[in-house]
Amino acid sequence: MPEQLSSQVYDAVIVGAGHSGLYLLHKLRGLGFNAIVLEAEDDVGGTWYRNRYPGLRCDVESVLYSYSFDETLDQEWEWSERFPAQPEILSYLHHVADRFDLRKDILLNQKVTGATWDQSLFRWTVATASGRTLQGRFCLMATGILSVPSLPSPELLGDFAGEWYHTANWPKVPVSFAGKRVGVIGTGSSAVQVIPRLAEQAEHLYVFQRTPAFAIPAQNYALDAEYQAWWRTNFRDIREKNRWAQIVGFGDTRMDDSYRVPPVASALDATREEREARYQTFWDMGGGQITLAYPDLIVNEESNRTLADFTAAKIDEIVADPVTADALKPRGFPLGTKRPCLEIGYYEAFNRDNVNLIDVRKDPIGRTAAEGIVTASGATYDLDAIVFATGYDAVTGALLRMDVRGVDGLSLAEKWADGPVAYLGLMTEGFPNLFLVLGPTSPSAFTNCVSSIEQHVDWIADLLVDMRERGDATVEATAEAEEAWSEHAASLVQMTLFPKASSWYMGDNIPGKPRRMLIYIGGMAAYRTKCDDVARSGYVGLARSKESESAPVVRS
Ligand code: NAP
């Protein structure tokens, strides 16, 4: 890094060069702010750079899992499939970085280790593992919600002598599993995608399943010339509709909106035949929108069970061995309270002779020995490779792995010891001029994340422009505002079935992580309206100060 870069004070230091960081840089630069991005990896792309396991694709439709801020970009980029595979998403992000000349303001191989607020200079000092420090008036965390893998504990890894991989940390060079005995631990979204591909290659594949997932067919298809023409004609309307949709980006973009309108208020108000027909429509349509078939599916356990039964019957239809079929059926949590997986050939993989399902709820993994996995019953599975598809320390993981210190040296880890609180999921009291893109209690994973990112970035940019015009030096959430937002977000969760599942949504998958819904479940439209209202009100809930003041005093 040139020396002058480390001594310069930036308007904005952005951490991360994924979807969020790239758009932040483009937006802020366009508004005349002097911005720089620090990226830990050796290239841009964020989660879509690090994740590259076979079978990986997004569960949001490609035409929507892309930026809407530039119409020419929308017109010139052609997606090849309904649900984009990782290489295509990464190519798109590289195209965006090049097209908008972003790379010149991105410093690669700069893993941020901490950020410290200097109250006298009204600045953040951001430090990297390579020993560099950069200063910025604003620090913007664009670190992603699913960017920190939950790696195997030393007990789970044991003294395994073979190769091991985590889906979220896949090697850059292709890995061959041909002729190998492979174990996959986990059956979440990543596992559901990687298993069919590993099954095609491996000599034998053992799937170690603790909790069966609800998996819905993706019904992926190629986007032909007719689709491309349709998109070019309609993209403006669809983009605008999506900005205001309750749940954004799931389902079939081309389908008429009428299918979203439920015929009755409860699944239980429909006859069995009507219900099955409606579930079948959503099943055939593919994508993750099936829980919207009736409005009460995510609040009424009995209604939810009708959908769970429908999906269980589908497993029976596909999986030949009845014992395996039964073991694959999710139980003990309502459908949708853990993220439903989109599958392509997942259940079919269990019909192969070289694939076995090991139910580790019944016979837990006792230890991982040098030669493979030994279960509590003493059964030994000799393995050449283990693939851990064990998920992420989601939403707060990346933020709390950095030493972020605000006013009076308070660390974010101390402040969030009982769980994260953040006003609109974007700012937290005691950390002036710090913004969290896709922060805790923002809608993130319950929306199309790219739509959420664009909303956040535009909102933050408007605020920074407003501050520049007013001559403000700092902005910070008030304690009252963030408490009220957190309570509102939590109160919505209490009305639903989400607390009934042990999920990464609630922080359950990471030992010691406080149990708290990490995502705002009120939907994109409600969230956007709230953010717009806050801006229109002159930013109620935010405290601002001028440079001549030592502490924030201008309270809206
Ligand atoms: P995940 O949903 O958290 O699944 C992790 C899996 O590993 C679960 O089956 C879990 O079992 C299992 N597991 C964890 N520790 C274990 C242990 N010690 N022993 C046995 N099993 C263990 O993680 P993920 O599959 O990586 O997905 C995370 C999220 O990333 C998804 O929900 C989705 O939002 C996103 N994602 C999206 C896509 C896509 O767009 N299609 C693809 C991949 C990921 P338990 O359930 O029993 O804990």
Coordinates of C-alpha atoms and ligand atoms in Angstrom, one line a residue:
M1 CA 0.0 0.0 0.0
P2 CA 1.5 3.4 -0.8
E3 CA 2.5 5.2 2.3
Q4 CA 0.3 8.3 1.7
L5 CA -2.8 6.0 1.9
S6 CA -2.2 5.2 5.5
S7 CA -1.6 8.8 6.6
Q8 CA -4.6 10.3 4.7
V9 CA -7.9 10.9 6.6
Y10 CA -10.8 9.5 4.5
D11 CA -14.3 10.6 4.7
A12 CA -15.3 6.9 4.7
V13 CA -13.4 3.7 5.5
I14 CA -15.4 0.8 4.3
V15 CA -14.7 -2.7 5.6
G16 CA -15.4 -5.4 3.0
A17 CA -15.6 -5.6 -0.8
G18 CA -18.7 -7.7 -1.3
H19 CA -22.1 -6.5 -2.6
S20 CA -22.3 -4.0 0.3
G21 CA -18.8 -2.6 0.1
L22 CA -18.8 -2.2 -3.7
Y23 CA -22.0 -0.3 -3.7
L24 CA -21.0 1.9 -0.7
L25 CA -17.8 2.9 -2.5
H26 CA -19.6 3.7 -5.8
K27 CA -22.4 5.6 -4.1
L28 CA -20.2 7.6 -1.7
R29 CA -17.6 8.4 -4.3
G30 CA -20.3 9.7 -6.6
L31 CA -21.5 12.1 -3.9
G32 CA -18.0 13.5 -3.5
F33 CA -16.9 11.6 -0.4
N34 CA -13.4 10.4 -0.3
A35 CA -13.9 6.7 0.4
I36 CA -11.6 3.6 0.6
V37 CA -12.4 -0.1 1.0
L38 CA -10.4 -2.6 3.0
E39 CA -10.8 -6.2 1.9
A40 CA -9.4 -9.2 3.7
E41 CA -9.2 -11.4 0.6
D42 CA -7.0 -11.1 -2.4
D43 CA -10.0 -10.2 -4.7
V44 CA -13.4 -8.6 -4.5
G45 CA -16.7 -10.5 -4.2
G46 CA -17.1 -11.1 -0.4
T47 CA -19.0 -14.2 0.4
W48 CA -19.3 -15.1 -3.3
Y49 CA -15.5 -15.0 -3.5
R50 CA -14.8 -17.2 -0.5
N51 CA -17.6 -19.6 -1.0
R52 CA -17.0 -21.8 -4.1
Y53 CA -18.0 -25.3 -3.2
P54 CA -19.5 -27.4 -6.0
G55 CA -23.2 -26.9 -6.4
L56 CA -23.2 -23.4 -4.8
R57 CA -25.9 -21.1 -6.2
C58 CA -28.0 -18.4 -4.7
D59 CA -31.6 -19.0 -3.6
V60 CA -32.7 -15.6 -4.9
E61 CA -33.5 -15.2 -8.6
S62 CA -30.5 -13.8 -10.5
V63 CA -32.3 -10.8 -12.1
L64 CA -33.1 -9.6 -8.6
Y65 CA -29.9 -10.7 -6.8
S66 CA -28.2 -7.9 -8.6
Y67 CA -27.9 -4.1 -8.3
S68 CA -30.7 -1.9 -9.5
F69 CA -28.9 1.4 -9.1
D70 CA -27.8 1.7 -12.7
E71 CA -30.2 1.0 -15.6
T72 CA -27.5 0.5 -18.1
L73 CA -25.9 -2.2 -15.9
D74 CA -29.3 -3.8 -15.7
Q75 CA -29.6 -3.8 -19.5
E76 CA -26.2 -5.0 -20.4
W77 CA -25.8 -7.9 -18.0
E78 CA -27.5 -11.1 -19.0
W79 CA -28.0 -13.8 -16.4
S80 CA -28.0 -17.3 -17.7
E81 CA -30.0 -19.1 -15.1
R82 CA -33.0 -18.4 -12.8
F83 CA -30.9 -19.1 -9.7
P84 CA -27.3 -18.0 -10.4
A85 CA -24.4 -20.3 -9.7
Q86 CA -21.5 -18.9 -7.7
P87 CA -19.1 -18.3 -10.7
E88 CA -21.7 -16.2 -12.4
I89 CA -22.3 -14.0 -9.4
L90 CA -18.6 -13.6 -8.9
S91 CA -18.2 -12.6 -12.6
Y92 CA -21.0 -10.1 -12.1
L93 CA -19.3 -8.5 -9.1
H94 CA -16.0 -8.4 -11.0
H95 CA -17.8 -6.7 -13.9
V96 CA -19.3 -4.2 -11.5
A97 CA -16.0 -3.5 -9.9
D98 CA -14.4 -2.9 -13.3
R99 CA -17.3 -1.1 -14.9
F100 CA -17.4 1.5 -12.2
D101 CA -13.6 1.6 -11.8
L102 CA -13.9 0.6 -8.1
R103 CA -10.7 -1.4 -7.8
K104 CA -8.5 1.7 -7.6
D105 CA -10.0 2.5 -4.2
I106 CA -10.0 -1.0 -2.8
L107 CA -7.1 -2.3 -0.8
L108 CA -6.9 -6.1 -0.9
N109 CA -5.3 -8.4 1.6
Q110 CA -6.1 -6.0 4.4
K111 CA -7.9 -7.9 7.1
V112 CA -9.4 -5.4 9.5
T113 CA -8.6 -6.4 13.1
G114 CA -10.1 -3.4 14.9
A115 CA -11.5 0.1 14.7
T116 CA -11.2 2.7 17.4
W117 CA -13.2 6.0 17.8
D118 CA -11.2 9.1 18.7
Q119 CA -13.5 11.4 20.4
S120 CA -11.3 14.4 20.2
L121 CA -10.6 14.1 16.5
F122 CA -14.1 12.8 15.5
R123 CA -12.5 10.0 13.6
W124 CA -12.2 6.2 13.4
T125 CA -8.8 4.6 13.2
V126 CA -9.1 1.3 11.4
A127 CA -6.3 -1.2 11.9
T128 CA -5.4 -4.2 9.7
A129 CA -3.6 -7.4 10.4
S130 CA -0.7 -6.2 8.2
G131 CA -0.1 -3.4 10.7
R132 CA -1.6 -0.6 8.6
T133 CA -3.9 2.0 10.1
L134 CA -6.3 4.2 8.2
Q135 CA -8.4 7.1 9.5
G136 CA -11.9 7.9 8.5
R137 CA -14.6 10.3 9.7
F138 CA -17.0 7.5 9.1
C139 CA -16.5 3.7 9.3
L140 CA -18.9 1.5 7.4
M141 CA -19.0 -2.2 8.2
A142 CA -19.8 -4.1 5.0
T143 CA -18.8 -7.4 6.4
G144 CA -21.7 -9.6 5.4
I145 CA -24.1 -11.7 7.5
L146 CA -22.7 -15.0 6.4
S147 CA -19.0 -14.4 6.2
V148 CA -17.6 -16.2 9.3
P149 CA -17.7 -20.0 9.0
S150 CA -18.5 -22.0 12.0
L151 CA -15.4 -24.2 11.9
P152 CA -15.3 -27.6 13.5
S153 CA -14.4 -27.6 17.1
P154 CA -11.2 -29.5 18.0
E155 CA -13.4 -32.2 19.5
L156 CA -15.4 -32.6 16.2
L157 CA -12.3 -32.6 14.1
G158 CA -10.5 -34.9 16.4
D159 CA -7.3 -36.3 15.1
F160 CA -8.6 -36.9 11.6
A161 CA -5.8 -37.7 9.2
G162 CA -7.6 -37.1 5.9
E163 CA -8.4 -34.0 4.1
W164 CA -11.1 -31.7 5.5
Y165 CA -12.9 -28.7 4.1
H166 CA -15.5 -26.2 5.2
T167 CA -18.0 -25.2 2.6
A168 CA -17.5 -21.5 3.3
N169 CA -13.7 -21.7 3.0
W170 CA -13.4 -23.8 -0.1
P171 CA -9.9 -24.0 -1.8
K172 CA -9.4 -21.9 -4.9
V173 CA -8.2 -24.9 -6.9
P174 CA -10.8 -27.5 -7.7
V175 CA -10.9 -30.5 -5.3
S176 CA -11.4 -33.9 -6.7
F177 CA -13.3 -36.4 -4.6
A178 CA -13.1 -39.1 -7.3
G179 CA -12.4 -42.5 -5.7
K180 CA -12.6 -41.1 -2.2
R181 CA -14.8 -42.0 0.8
V182 CA -16.3 -38.7 1.9
G183 CA -18.3 -37.6 4.9
V184 CA -20.5 -34.5 4.9
I185 CA -21.4 -33.1 8.3
G186 CA -24.5 -30.9 8.2
T187 CA -27.7 -30.8 6.2
G188 CA -28.4 -27.1 5.9
S189 CA -28.5 -25.0 2.7
S190 CA -24.8 -25.5 1.9
A191 CA -25.0 -29.3 2.5
V192 CA -28.2 -29.6 0.4
Q193 CA -26.3 -28.1 -2.5
V194 CA -23.0 -29.8 -2.2
I195 CA -24.3 -33.3 -1.4
P196 CA -25.7 -34.1 -4.9
R197 CA -22.4 -32.9 -6.5
L198 CA -20.2 -34.9 -4.1
A199 CA -22.4 -38.0 -4.7
E200 CA -21.6 -37.8 -8.4
Q201 CA -17.9 -37.9 -7.7
A202 CA -17.2 -39.8 -4.5
E203 CA -16.6 -43.5 -4.3
H204 CA -18.9 -43.4 -1.2
L205 CA -20.6 -40.5 0.5
Y206 CA -21.8 -40.6 4.1
V207 CA -24.1 -37.8 5.1
F208 CA -24.0 -37.2 8.8
Q209 CA -27.4 -35.6 9.6
R210 CA -28.3 -34.1 13.0
T211 CA -31.4 -32.1 12.0
P212 CA -33.2 -32.8 8.6
A213 CA -33.9 -29.6 6.7
F214 CA -37.0 -28.6 4.8
A215 CA -35.8 -28.6 1.2
I216 CA -37.9 -27.2 -1.6
P217 CA -37.2 -27.7 -5.2
A218 CA -35.4 -24.8 -6.8
Q219 CA -37.0 -25.5 -10.2
N220 CA -34.1 -23.8 -11.8
Y221 CA -34.1 -23.0 -15.6
A222 CA -32.0 -21.3 -18.2
L223 CA -33.1 -17.8 -19.0
D224 CA -33.7 -17.9 -22.7
A225 CA -33.9 -15.1 -25.3
E226 CA -37.6 -14.8 -24.6
Y227 CA -36.9 -14.3 -20.8
Q228 CA -34.2 -11.8 -21.6
A229 CA -36.5 -9.8 -23.8
W230 CA -39.2 -9.9 -21.1
W231 CA -36.7 -8.6 -18.5
R232 CA -35.6 -5.7 -20.7
T233 CA -39.2 -4.7 -21.2
N234 CA -40.3 -5.0 -17.6
F235 CA -37.3 -4.5 -15.3
R236 CA -38.2 -1.0 -14.2
D237 CA -41.6 -2.1 -12.9
I238 CA -40.3 -5.2 -11.3
R239 CA -37.4 -3.5 -9.6
E240 CA -39.8 -0.8 -8.2
K241 CA -42.3 -3.5 -7.1
N242 CA -39.5 -5.3 -5.4
R243 CA -38.4 -2.3 -3.5
W244 CA -41.8 -2.3 -1.8
A245 CA -42.5 -6.0 -1.6
Q246 CA -43.0 -7.4 1.8
I247 CA -40.6 -10.3 1.2
V248 CA -38.3 -9.5 -1.7
G249 CA -36.7 -11.7 -4.3
F250 CA -38.1 -15.2 -3.6
G251 CA -40.5 -17.1 -5.8
D252 CA -41.0 -16.6 -9.5
T253 CA -40.5 -13.1 -10.7
R254 CA -42.5 -13.7 -13.8
M255 CA -45.5 -15.0 -12.1
D256 CA -48.6 -12.9 -11.8
D257 CA -49.0 -11.2 -8.4
S258 CA -52.4 -12.8 -7.9
Y259 CA -50.8 -16.0 -6.8
R260 CA -49.4 -14.2 -3.8
V261 CA -52.9 -13.3 -2.6
P262 CA -54.0 -16.0 -0.3
P263 CA -57.5 -17.3 -1.0
V264 CA -58.2 -17.6 2.8
A265 CA -56.7 -16.2 6.0
S266 CA -55.6 -19.6 7.4
A267 CA -54.4 -22.8 5.8
L268 CA -57.0 -24.5 8.1
D269 CA -59.8 -22.6 6.4
A270 CA -59.1 -24.4 3.1
T271 CA -60.1 -27.9 2.4
R272 CA -57.4 -30.5 2.2
E273 CA -57.7 -30.6 -1.6
E274 CA -57.5 -26.8 -1.9
R275 CA -54.5 -26.7 0.4
E276 CA -52.7 -29.4 -1.5
A277 CA -53.4 -27.7 -4.8
R278 CA -52.0 -24.4 -3.5
Y279 CA -48.9 -26.0 -2.0
Q280 CA -48.4 -27.9 -5.3
T281 CA -48.5 -24.5 -7.2
F282 CA -45.8 -23.1 -5.0
W283 CA -43.8 -26.4 -5.2
D284 CA -43.9 -26.4 -9.0
M285 CA -43.0 -22.7 -9.0
G286 CA -39.9 -23.5 -6.9
G287 CA -38.0 -21.0 -4.8
G288 CA -38.4 -20.1 -1.2
Q289 CA -41.8 -18.6 -1.2
I290 CA -43.8 -21.6 -0.1
T291 CA -44.4 -20.3 3.5
L292 CA -46.4 -17.4 1.9
A293 CA -49.0 -19.8 0.6
Y294 CA -51.2 -18.9 3.6
P295 CA -50.7 -15.9 5.9
D296 CA -50.7 -17.9 9.1
L297 CA -48.2 -20.6 8.2
I298 CA -45.5 -18.8 10.2
V299 CA -47.7 -18.0 13.2
N300 CA -49.9 -21.1 13.6
E301 CA -48.3 -24.4 14.3
E302 CA -51.3 -26.5 13.1
S303 CA -51.4 -24.7 9.8
N304 CA -47.7 -25.1 9.5
R305 CA -48.0 -28.8 10.0
T306 CA -50.2 -29.1 6.9
L307 CA -47.4 -27.8 4.8
A308 CA -44.8 -29.9 6.6
D309 CA -46.9 -33.0 5.9
F310 CA -47.2 -32.0 2.3
T311 CA -43.4 -31.8 2.0
A312 CA -43.0 -35.1 3.9
A313 CA -45.2 -36.8 1.4
K314 CA -42.9 -35.5 -1.4
I315 CA -39.9 -37.1 0.3
D316 CA -41.7 -40.4 0.3
E317 CA -42.4 -40.0 -3.4
I318 CA -38.7 -39.4 -4.2
V319 CA -36.7 -41.4 -1.8
A320 CA -36.9 -45.1 -2.5
D321 CA -35.8 -46.5 0.9
P322 CA -38.5 -45.9 3.5
V323 CA -36.1 -45.8 6.4
T324 CA -34.0 -43.1 4.7
A325 CA -37.1 -41.2 3.6
D326 CA -38.4 -41.2 7.1
A327 CA -35.0 -40.0 8.5
L328 CA -34.9 -37.2 6.0
K329 CA -38.3 -35.8 7.2
P330 CA -37.9 -32.7 9.4
R331 CA -39.5 -32.9 12.8
G332 CA -39.6 -30.8 15.9
F333 CA -39.6 -27.4 14.3
P334 CA -42.1 -25.6 12.0
L335 CA -41.3 -25.1 8.4
G336 CA -39.8 -21.7 7.7
T337 CA -38.4 -21.2 11.2
K338 CA -35.0 -22.4 10.0
R339 CA -34.3 -21.2 6.5
P340 CA -35.8 -23.6 3.9
C341 CA -33.2 -25.0 1.5
L342 CA -33.5 -24.9 -2.2
E343 CA -32.6 -28.2 -3.7
I344 CA -31.6 -29.6 -7.1
G345 CA -31.3 -33.4 -6.9
Y346 CA -30.9 -33.5 -3.1
Y347 CA -33.4 -36.2 -2.2
E348 CA -32.6 -38.1 -5.4
A349 CA -29.0 -38.4 -4.2
F350 CA -30.1 -40.7 -1.4
N351 CA -31.3 -43.2 -4.0
R352 CA -27.7 -43.8 -5.2
D353 CA -25.9 -46.9 -4.1
N354 CA -22.9 -44.8 -3.0
V355 CA -24.8 -42.6 -0.6
N356 CA -25.7 -43.3 3.0
L357 CA -27.6 -41.2 5.4
I358 CA -26.3 -41.4 9.0
D359 CA -28.8 -40.2 11.5
V360 CA -26.5 -38.7 14.2
R361 CA -29.5 -37.6 16.3
K362 CA -30.1 -41.3 16.9
D363 CA -26.4 -42.3 17.0
P364 CA -24.4 -39.2 17.7
I365 CA -20.8 -38.6 16.5
G366 CA -18.7 -39.9 19.3
R367 CA -15.3 -38.8 18.0
T368 CA -13.4 -38.2 14.9
A369 CA -10.5 -40.6 14.8
A370 CA -7.5 -40.6 12.4
E371 CA -9.3 -42.9 10.0
G372 CA -12.8 -41.4 10.1
I373 CA -15.9 -40.9 12.2
V374 CA -16.9 -43.1 15.1
T375 CA -20.4 -42.8 16.4
A376 CA -21.6 -43.4 20.0
S377 CA -22.7 -46.9 19.1
G378 CA -19.2 -47.7 18.0
A379 CA -19.9 -47.7 14.3
T380 CA -16.9 -46.6 12.3
Y381 CA -17.0 -44.8 9.0
D382 CA -13.6 -44.8 7.3
L383 CA -13.1 -41.6 5.4
D384 CA -10.6 -40.0 3.1
A385 CA -12.2 -36.5 3.4
I386 CA -14.7 -34.7 5.5
V387 CA -16.7 -31.7 4.3
F388 CA -18.0 -29.6 7.1
A389 CA -21.2 -27.8 6.0
T390 CA -21.7 -26.6 9.5
G391 CA -22.7 -23.0 8.8
Y392 CA -21.7 -19.6 10.1
D393 CA -21.5 -17.3 13.0
A394 CA -24.1 -15.3 11.3
V395 CA -24.9 -11.5 11.3
T396 CA -22.7 -10.5 14.3
G397 CA -19.8 -12.9 13.7
A398 CA -17.7 -10.7 11.5
L399 CA -18.4 -7.5 13.6
L400 CA -17.5 -9.1 16.9
R401 CA -14.3 -10.7 15.6
M402 CA -12.9 -7.2 15.1
D403 CA -12.0 -5.1 18.2
V404 CA -14.4 -2.2 17.6
R405 CA -14.2 0.4 20.3
G406 CA -16.5 3.4 20.6
V407 CA -16.9 6.3 23.1
D408 CA -14.7 5.8 26.2
G409 CA -13.1 2.7 24.8
L410 CA -16.3 0.6 25.1
S411 CA -16.0 -2.4 22.8
L412 CA -18.9 -3.6 20.7
A413 CA -18.4 -7.1 22.3
E414 CA -19.0 -5.5 25.7
K415 CA -21.9 -3.5 24.5
W416 CA -23.5 -6.6 22.9
A417 CA -22.7 -9.1 25.6
D418 CA -26.4 -9.9 26.1
G419 CA -27.1 -9.7 22.4
P420 CA -26.9 -7.0 19.7
V421 CA -28.9 -3.8 19.8
A422 CA -28.9 -1.4 16.8
Y423 CA -31.2 1.3 15.7
L424 CA -32.8 0.1 12.5
G425 CA -30.0 -2.4 12.5
L426 CA -27.8 0.4 11.2
M427 CA -26.3 2.2 14.1
T428 CA -25.6 1.6 17.7
E429 CA -25.3 4.1 20.6
G430 CA -21.8 4.8 21.8
F431 CA -20.3 4.2 18.4
P432 CA -20.7 7.5 16.5
N433 CA -20.2 7.6 12.8
L434 CA -20.2 3.8 12.6
F435 CA -22.7 2.2 10.2
L436 CA -23.6 -1.5 9.9
V437 CA -24.8 -2.6 6.5
L438 CA -27.1 -5.6 7.0
G439 CA -26.6 -5.1 10.8
P440 CA -28.5 -7.1 13.5
T441 CA -32.3 -6.3 13.4
S442 CA -32.2 -5.1 9.8
P443 CA -34.2 -7.3 7.4
S444 CA -31.2 -8.9 5.7
A445 CA -31.8 -12.6 5.2
F446 CA -35.6 -12.2 5.2
T447 CA -35.3 -10.1 2.1
N448 CA -33.2 -10.3 -1.0
C449 CA -29.9 -9.1 0.6
V450 CA -29.0 -7.0 -2.5
S451 CA -32.2 -5.1 -2.2
S452 CA -31.6 -4.5 1.5
I453 CA -28.0 -3.4 0.8
E454 CA -29.2 -0.8 -1.8
Q455 CA -31.8 0.5 0.7
H456 CA -29.2 0.8 3.5
V457 CA -26.5 2.4 1.4
D458 CA -28.9 5.0 -0.1
W459 CA -30.3 5.8 3.3
I460 CA -26.8 6.1 4.8
A461 CA -25.6 8.2 1.9
D462 CA -28.6 10.6 2.3
L463 CA -27.7 11.0 6.0
L464 CA -24.1 11.8 5.2
V465 CA -25.1 14.4 2.7
D466 CA -27.5 15.9 5.2
M467 CA -24.7 16.0 7.8
R468 CA -22.3 17.7 5.3
E469 CA -24.9 20.3 4.5
R470 CA -25.5 21.0 8.2
G471 CA -21.9 20.9 9.1
D472 CA -22.3 18.0 11.6
A473 CA -19.3 16.1 12.8
T474 CA -20.9 13.1 14.4
V475 CA -24.1 11.1 14.3
E476 CA -25.1 8.4 16.7
A477 CA -28.2 6.4 17.6
T478 CA -29.8 7.3 20.9
A479 CA -30.1 4.7 23.6
E480 CA -33.9 5.2 23.6
A481 CA -34.2 4.8 19.9
E482 CA -32.2 1.6 19.6
E483 CA -34.0 0.2 22.6
A484 CA -37.4 1.0 21.1
W485 CA -36.4 -0.5 17.8
S486 CA -35.0 -3.7 19.4
E487 CA -38.2 -4.1 21.4
H488 CA -40.3 -3.6 18.3
A489 CA -38.3 -6.2 16.4
A490 CA -38.4 -8.7 19.3
S491 CA -42.2 -8.2 19.8
L492 CA -42.8 -9.2 16.2
V493 CA -40.8 -12.4 16.7
Q494 CA -42.9 -13.3 19.7
M495 CA -46.0 -13.4 17.5
T496 CA -44.4 -16.1 15.3
L497 CA -43.2 -19.6 15.4
F498 CA -39.5 -18.6 15.0
P499 CA -38.6 -19.1 18.7
K500 CA -39.6 -22.7 18.4
A501 CA -36.6 -23.6 16.2
S502 CA -33.0 -23.8 17.1
S503 CA -31.5 -21.8 14.3
W504 CA -28.8 -19.4 13.2
Y505 CA -31.5 -16.8 12.8
M506 CA -31.7 -16.8 16.7
G507 CA -27.9 -17.4 17.3
D508 CA -28.5 -20.9 18.5
N509 CA -25.9 -22.6 16.4
I510 CA -22.9 -20.9 18.1
P511 CA -22.1 -22.0 21.7
G512 CA -22.5 -19.1 24.1
K513 CA -24.1 -16.7 21.6
P514 CA -27.0 -14.9 23.3
R515 CA -30.4 -16.1 22.0
R516 CA -31.9 -13.2 20.0
M517 CA -33.6 -12.9 16.6
L518 CA -30.8 -11.3 14.5
I519 CA -33.1 -10.3 11.7
Y520 CA -36.0 -7.9 11.4
I521 CA -39.0 -10.0 10.4
G522 CA -41.4 -7.2 9.6
G523 CA -40.5 -7.2 5.9
M524 CA -38.9 -4.9 3.5
A525 CA -41.8 -2.6 2.9
A526 CA -42.4 -1.8 6.6
Y527 CA -38.7 -1.4 7.2
R528 CA -38.2 0.9 4.2
T529 CA -41.2 3.0 5.3
K530 CA -39.8 3.3 8.8
C531 CA -36.4 4.4 7.5
D532 CA -38.0 6.9 5.1
D533 CA -40.0 8.3 8.0
V534 CA -36.9 8.6 10.2
A535 CA -35.2 10.6 7.4
R536 CA -38.2 12.7 6.7
S537 CA -38.5 13.6 10.4
G538 CA -35.0 15.0 10.4
Y539 CA -33.5 11.7 11.6
V540 CA -35.4 11.2 14.8
G541 CA -33.6 8.8 17.1
L542 CA -30.2 10.1 16.0
A543 CA -28.0 12.5 18.0
R544 CA -25.7 14.7 16.1
S545 CA -22.9 17.1 17.0
K546 CA -20.9 19.9 15.4
E547 CA -17.1 19.8 15.5
S548 CA -16.9 22.5 18.1
E549 CA -18.8 20.4 20.5
S550 CA -17.2 17.7 22.6
A551 CA -20.3 15.5 22.8
P552 CA -23.4 15.0 20.7
V553 CA -26.0 17.6 21.6
V554 CA -28.3 18.1 18.6
R555 CA -31.0 15.6 19.3
S556 CA -33.8 15.2 16.8
Ligands
NAP1 P1 -26.7 -24.0 8.5 O1 -28.0 -23.8 7.9 O2 -26.4 -23.4 9.8 O3 -26.5 -25.6 8.6 C1 -25.5 -26.2 9.3 C2 -25.7 -27.6 9.4 O4 -24.6 -28.2 10.1 C3 -27.0 -28.0 10.2 O5 -27.5 -29.1 9.6 C4 -26.4 -28.3 11.5 O6 -27.2 -29.2 12.3 C5 -25.1 -29.0 11.2 N1 -24.2 -29.0 12.2 C6 -23.5 -28.0 12.8 N2 -22.7 -28.4 13.7 C7 -22.8 -29.7 13.8 C8 -22.2 -30.7 14.6 N3 -21.3 -30.5 15.5 N4 -22.6 -32.0 14.4 C9 -23.5 -32.4 13.4 N5 -24.1 -31.4 12.7 C10 -23.7 -30.2 12.8 O7 -25.5 -23.6 7.5 P2 -25.4 -23.5 6.0 O8 -26.0 -24.7 5.4 O9 -24.1 -23.1 5.6 O10 -26.4 -22.3 5.6 C11 -26.4 -21.1 6.3 C12 -27.2 -20.1 5.6 O11 -26.4 -19.6 4.5 C13 -28.5 -20.6 4.9 O12 -29.5 -20.7 5.9 C14 -28.7 -19.5 3.9 O13 -29.2 -18.4 4.4 C15 -27.2 -19.3 3.4 N6 -26.9 -20.1 2.3 C16 -27.7 -19.9 1.2 C17 -27.5 -20.6 0.1 C18 -28.3 -20.3 -1.1 O14 -28.5 -19.2 -1.4 N7 -28.8 -21.3 -1.8 C19 -26.5 -21.7 0.1 C20 -25.8 -21.9 1.2 C21 -26.0 -21.1 2.3 P3 -28.3 -28.6 13.3 O15 -29.4 -28.0 12.5 O16 -28.7 -29.8 14.1 O17 -27.6 -27.6 14.1

